[in-house]
PDB file of C-alpha atoms in Angstrom:
ATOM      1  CA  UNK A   1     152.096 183.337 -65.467  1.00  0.00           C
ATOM      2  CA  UNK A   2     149.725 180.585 -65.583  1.00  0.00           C
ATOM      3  CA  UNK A   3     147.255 182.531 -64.508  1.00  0.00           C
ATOM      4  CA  UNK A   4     146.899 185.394 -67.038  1.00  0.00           C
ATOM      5  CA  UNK A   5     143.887 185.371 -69.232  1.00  0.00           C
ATOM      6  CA  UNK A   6     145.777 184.748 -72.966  1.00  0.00           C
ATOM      7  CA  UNK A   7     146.462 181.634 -74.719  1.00  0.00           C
ATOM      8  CA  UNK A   8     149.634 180.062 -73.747  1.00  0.00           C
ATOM      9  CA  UNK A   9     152.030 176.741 -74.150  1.00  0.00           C
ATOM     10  CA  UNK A  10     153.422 175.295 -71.549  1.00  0.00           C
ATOM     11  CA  UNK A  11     156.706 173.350 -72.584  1.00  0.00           C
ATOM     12  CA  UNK A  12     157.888 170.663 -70.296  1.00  0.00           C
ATOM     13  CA  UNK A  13     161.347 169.067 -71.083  1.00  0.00           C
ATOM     14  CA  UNK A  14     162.156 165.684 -70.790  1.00  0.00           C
ATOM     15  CA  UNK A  15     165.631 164.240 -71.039  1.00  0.00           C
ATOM     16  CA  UNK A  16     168.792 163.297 -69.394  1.00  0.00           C
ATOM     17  CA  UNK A  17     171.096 165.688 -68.331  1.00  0.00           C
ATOM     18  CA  UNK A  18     173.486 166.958 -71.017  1.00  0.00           C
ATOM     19  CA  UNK A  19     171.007 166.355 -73.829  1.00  0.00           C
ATOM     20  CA  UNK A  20     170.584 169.773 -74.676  1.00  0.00           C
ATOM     21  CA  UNK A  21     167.402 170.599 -72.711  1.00  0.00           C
ATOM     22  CA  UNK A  22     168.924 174.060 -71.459  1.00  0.00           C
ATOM     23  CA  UNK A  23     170.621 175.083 -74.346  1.00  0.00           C
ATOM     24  CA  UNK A  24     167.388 174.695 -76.558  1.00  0.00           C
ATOM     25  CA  UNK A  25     164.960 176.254 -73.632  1.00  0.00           C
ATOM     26  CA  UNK A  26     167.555 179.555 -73.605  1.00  0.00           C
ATOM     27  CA  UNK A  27     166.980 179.296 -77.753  1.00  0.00           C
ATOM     28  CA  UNK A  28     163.420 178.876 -77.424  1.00  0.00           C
ATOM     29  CA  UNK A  29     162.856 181.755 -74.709  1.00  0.00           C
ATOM     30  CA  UNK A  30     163.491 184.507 -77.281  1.00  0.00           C
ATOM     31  CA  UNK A  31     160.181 183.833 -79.333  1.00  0.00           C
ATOM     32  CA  UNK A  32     157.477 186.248 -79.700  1.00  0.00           C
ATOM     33  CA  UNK A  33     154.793 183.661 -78.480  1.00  0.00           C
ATOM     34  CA  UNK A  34     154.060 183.665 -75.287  1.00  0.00           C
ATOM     35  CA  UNK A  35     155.072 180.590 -73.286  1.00  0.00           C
ATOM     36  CA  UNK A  36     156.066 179.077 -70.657  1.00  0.00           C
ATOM     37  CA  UNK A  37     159.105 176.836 -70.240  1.00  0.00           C
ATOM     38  CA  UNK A  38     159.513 174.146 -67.676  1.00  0.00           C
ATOM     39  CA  UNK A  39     163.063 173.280 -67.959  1.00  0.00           C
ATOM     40  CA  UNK A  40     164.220 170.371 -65.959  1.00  0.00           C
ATOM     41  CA  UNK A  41     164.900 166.484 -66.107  1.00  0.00           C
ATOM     42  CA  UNK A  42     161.168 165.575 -65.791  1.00  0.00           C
ATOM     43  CA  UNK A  43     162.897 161.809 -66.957  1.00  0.00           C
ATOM     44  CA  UNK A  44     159.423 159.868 -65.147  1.00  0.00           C
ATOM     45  CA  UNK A  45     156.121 160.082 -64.812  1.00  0.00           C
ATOM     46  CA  UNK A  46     156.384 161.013 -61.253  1.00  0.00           C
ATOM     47  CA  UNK A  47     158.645 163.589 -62.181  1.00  0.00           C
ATOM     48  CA  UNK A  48     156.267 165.442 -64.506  1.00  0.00           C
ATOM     49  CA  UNK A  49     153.176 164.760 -62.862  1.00  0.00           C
ATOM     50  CA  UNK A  50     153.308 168.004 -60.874  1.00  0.00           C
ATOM     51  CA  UNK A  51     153.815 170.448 -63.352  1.00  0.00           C
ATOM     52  CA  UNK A  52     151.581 168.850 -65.873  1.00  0.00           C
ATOM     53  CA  UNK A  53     148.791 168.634 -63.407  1.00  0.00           C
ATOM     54  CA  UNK A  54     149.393 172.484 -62.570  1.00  0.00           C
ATOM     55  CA  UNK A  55     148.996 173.111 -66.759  1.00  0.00           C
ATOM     56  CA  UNK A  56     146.031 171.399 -66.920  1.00  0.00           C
ATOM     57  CA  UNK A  57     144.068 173.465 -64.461  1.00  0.00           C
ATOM     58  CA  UNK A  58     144.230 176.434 -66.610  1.00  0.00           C
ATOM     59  CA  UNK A  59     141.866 175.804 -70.021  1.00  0.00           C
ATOM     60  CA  UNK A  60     144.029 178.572 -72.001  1.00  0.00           C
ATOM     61  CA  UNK A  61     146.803 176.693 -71.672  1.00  0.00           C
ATOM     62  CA  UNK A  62     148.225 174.115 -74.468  1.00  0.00           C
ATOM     63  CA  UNK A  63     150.724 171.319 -72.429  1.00  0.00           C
ATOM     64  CA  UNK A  64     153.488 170.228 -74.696  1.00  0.00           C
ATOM     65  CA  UNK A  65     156.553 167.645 -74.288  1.00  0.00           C
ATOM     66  CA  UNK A  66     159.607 168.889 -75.722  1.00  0.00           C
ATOM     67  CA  UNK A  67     161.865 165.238 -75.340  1.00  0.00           C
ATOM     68  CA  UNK A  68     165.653 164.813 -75.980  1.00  0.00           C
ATOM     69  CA  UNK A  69     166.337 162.053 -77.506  1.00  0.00           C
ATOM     70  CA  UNK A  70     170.420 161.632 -77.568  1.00  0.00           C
ATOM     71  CA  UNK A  71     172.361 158.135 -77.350  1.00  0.00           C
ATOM     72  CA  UNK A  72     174.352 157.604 -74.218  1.00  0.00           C
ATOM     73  CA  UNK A  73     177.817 158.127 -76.109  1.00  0.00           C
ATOM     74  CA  UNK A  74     176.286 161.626 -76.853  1.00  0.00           C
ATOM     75  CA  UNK A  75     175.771 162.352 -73.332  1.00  0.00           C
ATOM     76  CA  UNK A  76     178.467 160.948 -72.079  1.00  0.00           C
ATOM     77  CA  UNK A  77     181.019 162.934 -74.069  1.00  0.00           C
ATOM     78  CA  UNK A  78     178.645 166.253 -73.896  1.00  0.00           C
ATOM     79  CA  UNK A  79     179.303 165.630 -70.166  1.00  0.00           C
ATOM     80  CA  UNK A  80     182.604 165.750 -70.478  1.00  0.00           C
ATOM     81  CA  UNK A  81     182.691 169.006 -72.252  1.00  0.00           C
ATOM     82  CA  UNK A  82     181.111 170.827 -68.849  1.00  0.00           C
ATOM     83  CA  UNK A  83     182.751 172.562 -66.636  1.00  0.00           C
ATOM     84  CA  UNK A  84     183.461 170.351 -63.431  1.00  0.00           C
ATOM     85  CA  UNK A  85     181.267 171.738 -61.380  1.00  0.00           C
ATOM     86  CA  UNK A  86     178.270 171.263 -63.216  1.00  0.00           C
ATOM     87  CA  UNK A  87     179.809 167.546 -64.894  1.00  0.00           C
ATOM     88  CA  UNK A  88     177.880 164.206 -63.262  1.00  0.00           C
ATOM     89  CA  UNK A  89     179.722 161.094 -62.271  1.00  0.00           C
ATOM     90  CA  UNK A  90     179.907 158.300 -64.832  1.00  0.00           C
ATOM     91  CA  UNK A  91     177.559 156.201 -62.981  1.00  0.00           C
ATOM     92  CA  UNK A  92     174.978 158.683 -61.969  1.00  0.00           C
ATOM     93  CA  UNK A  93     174.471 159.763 -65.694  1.00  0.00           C
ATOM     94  CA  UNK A  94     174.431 156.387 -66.591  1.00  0.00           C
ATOM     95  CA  UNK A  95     171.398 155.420 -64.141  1.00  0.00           C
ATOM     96  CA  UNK A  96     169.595 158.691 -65.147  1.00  0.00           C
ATOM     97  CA  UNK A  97     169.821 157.445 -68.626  1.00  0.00           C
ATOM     98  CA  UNK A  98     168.412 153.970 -67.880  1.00  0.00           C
ATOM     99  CA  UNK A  99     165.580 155.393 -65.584  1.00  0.00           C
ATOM    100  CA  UNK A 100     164.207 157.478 -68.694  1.00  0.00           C
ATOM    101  CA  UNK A 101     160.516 157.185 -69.309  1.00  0.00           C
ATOM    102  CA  UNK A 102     159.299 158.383 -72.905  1.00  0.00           C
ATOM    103  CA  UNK A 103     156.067 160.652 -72.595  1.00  0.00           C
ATOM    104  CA  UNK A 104     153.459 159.195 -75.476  1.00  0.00           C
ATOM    105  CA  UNK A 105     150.173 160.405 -76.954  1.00  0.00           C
ATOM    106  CA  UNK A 106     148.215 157.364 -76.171  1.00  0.00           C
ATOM    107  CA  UNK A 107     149.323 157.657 -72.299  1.00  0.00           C
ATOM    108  CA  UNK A 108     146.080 157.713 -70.051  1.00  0.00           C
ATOM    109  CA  UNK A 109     148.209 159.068 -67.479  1.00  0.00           C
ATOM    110  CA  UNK A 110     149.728 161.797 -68.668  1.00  0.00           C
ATOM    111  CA  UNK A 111     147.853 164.583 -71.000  1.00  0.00           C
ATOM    112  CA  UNK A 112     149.957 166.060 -72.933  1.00  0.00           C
ATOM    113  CA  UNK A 113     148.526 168.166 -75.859  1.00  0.00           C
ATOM    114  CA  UNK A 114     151.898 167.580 -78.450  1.00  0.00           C
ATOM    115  CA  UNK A 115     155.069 165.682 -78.026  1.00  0.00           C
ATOM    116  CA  UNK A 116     157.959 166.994 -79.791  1.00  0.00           C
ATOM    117  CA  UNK A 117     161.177 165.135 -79.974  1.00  0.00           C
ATOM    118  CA  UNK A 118     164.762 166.565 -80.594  1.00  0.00           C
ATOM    119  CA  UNK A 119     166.990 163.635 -81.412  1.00  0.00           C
ATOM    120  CA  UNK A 120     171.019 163.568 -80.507  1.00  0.00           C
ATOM    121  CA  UNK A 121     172.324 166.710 -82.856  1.00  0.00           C
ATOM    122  CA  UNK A 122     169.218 166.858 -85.822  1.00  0.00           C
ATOM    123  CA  UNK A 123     166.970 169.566 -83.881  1.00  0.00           C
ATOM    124  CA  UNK A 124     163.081 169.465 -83.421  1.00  0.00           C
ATOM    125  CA  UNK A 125     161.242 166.494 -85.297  1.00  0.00           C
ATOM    126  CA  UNK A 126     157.549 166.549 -84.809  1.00  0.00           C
TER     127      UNK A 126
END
């Protein structure tokens, strides 16, 4: 999809799980703008450094952030709300939380075109 000769936007979420980063990207999808969506933890620089450096290769291409913002308590009783199968141990969501790293403009490393942040329940704040 990359590939085809139109301006696009990549969007590349960045949270913890249960933050809402599916829910919105299933929301998003149905927009008449075509774009891409890149929905997955992408909580570190390592994490995001693949997909952003595949973005970047194509000129047409606009690379945005889309970052969940939500307070642990949030997460934590969002988690609970899941189905089993799909809820994460205490502990794990816990570390995932603390390993976060927040994409930012002024980042040599990482080129991101926009950041947009959703905080806890609010929706998109630019």
């Amino acid at each position: 999809e990359l590939d085809r000769p139109l301006d696009k936007t990549l969007y590349i979420t960045v949270g913890a799980p249960a933050s809402g980063k599916s829910t919105s990207s299933l929301n998003q999808s149905h927009q008449k703008n075509f774009s891409i969506i890149f929905d997955a933890c992408c909580m570190t620089k390592v994490d995001r450094y693949e997909v952003l450096s595949l973005g970047r290769k194509y000129p047409r291409t606009k690379v945005v952030a889309v970052v969940f913002y939500v307070e642990f308590s949030t997460l934590r009783k969002r988690n609970d709300l899941r189905e089993s199968a799909k809820q994460l141990p205490m502990d794990k969501l816990s570390s995932m939380f603390e390993s976060l790293e927040y994409p930012s403009l002024g980042d040599a490393s990482e080129f991101f075109d926009e950041i947009v942040m959703v905080r806890g329940e609010a929706g998109l704040v630019h």
